[in-house]
Amino acid sequence: MRAQSDIRILYLEDDETLAFLTSDHLSLKGYEVVHVETGEEALSQVNASHFDLCILDIMLPGIDGLTVA
């Protein structure tokens, strides 16, 4: 089993407060969190790197989380 510190999470969220709280909590639990605010950024990150989990906001302007998935 992998350590939590080896688990990378892509987190797509445009609400600044919610993103800060969620990212901070996950980081305190030992996960590596990459936060992005747009679907375009999320697609760029997915194409450039490996993630074990993606948490995607589905109510975004432009490219939403469902499209990213």
Coordinates of C-alpha atoms in Angstrom, one line a residue:
M1 CA 0.0 0.0 0.0
R2 CA 1.3 3.5 -0.9
A3 CA 1.8 6.2 1.7
Q4 CA -0.6 9.1 1.5
S5 CA 2.3 11.4 0.7
D6 CA 2.7 9.5 -2.6
I7 CA -0.9 10.1 -3.6
R8 CA -1.4 13.1 -6.0
I9 CA -4.8 14.8 -6.2
L10 CA -5.9 17.2 -8.9
Y11 CA -8.5 19.5 -7.5
L12 CA -10.6 21.6 -9.8
E13 CA -12.6 24.3 -8.0
D14 CA -13.3 27.9 -8.8
D15 CA -14.6 28.9 -5.3
E16 CA -11.5 30.4 -3.6
T17 CA -12.7 29.8 0.0
L18 CA -13.9 26.2 -0.6
A19 CA -10.7 25.4 -2.6
F20 CA -8.5 26.7 0.2
L21 CA -10.3 24.8 2.9
T22 CA -10.4 21.5 1.0
S23 CA -6.8 21.7 -0.3
D24 CA -5.5 22.7 3.2
H25 CA -7.4 19.8 4.8
L26 CA -6.1 17.2 2.3
S27 CA -2.6 18.6 2.5
L28 CA -2.7 18.3 6.3
K29 CA -3.7 14.6 5.9
G30 CA -0.6 14.1 3.8
Y31 CA -1.8 14.2 0.2
E32 CA -0.2 16.2 -2.5
V33 CA -2.8 18.5 -3.9
V34 CA -2.6 20.4 -7.2
H35 CA -5.4 23.0 -7.2
V36 CA -6.6 24.6 -10.5
E37 CA -9.5 27.0 -11.1
T38 CA -10.5 26.3 -14.7
G39 CA -11.2 23.3 -16.8
E40 CA -8.5 24.4 -19.2
E41 CA -5.9 24.3 -16.4
A42 CA -7.2 20.9 -15.3
L43 CA -6.8 19.5 -18.8
S44 CA -3.3 20.9 -19.1
Q45 CA -2.3 19.4 -15.8
V46 CA -3.8 16.0 -16.7
N47 CA -1.9 16.0 -20.0
A48 CA 1.4 16.9 -18.3
S49 CA 1.3 14.8 -15.1
H50 CA -0.1 11.7 -13.3
F51 CA -2.8 12.0 -10.7
D52 CA -4.2 9.3 -8.5
L53 CA -7.5 11.1 -8.0
C54 CA -9.3 14.0 -9.6
I55 CA -11.9 16.0 -7.7
L56 CA -13.8 18.1 -10.2
D57 CA -16.3 20.9 -9.8
I58 CA -19.1 20.4 -12.3
M59 CA -20.5 23.9 -12.2
L60 CA -17.9 26.0 -14.0
P61 CA -18.0 28.5 -16.8
G62 CA -16.3 27.2 -20.0
I63 CA -15.0 23.7 -19.6
D64 CA -16.6 22.1 -16.6
G65 CA -15.6 19.1 -14.5
L66 CA -17.8 16.7 -16.5
T67 CA -16.1 17.6 -19.7
V68 CA -12.7 17.2 -18.0
A69 CA -13.6 13.8 -16.8

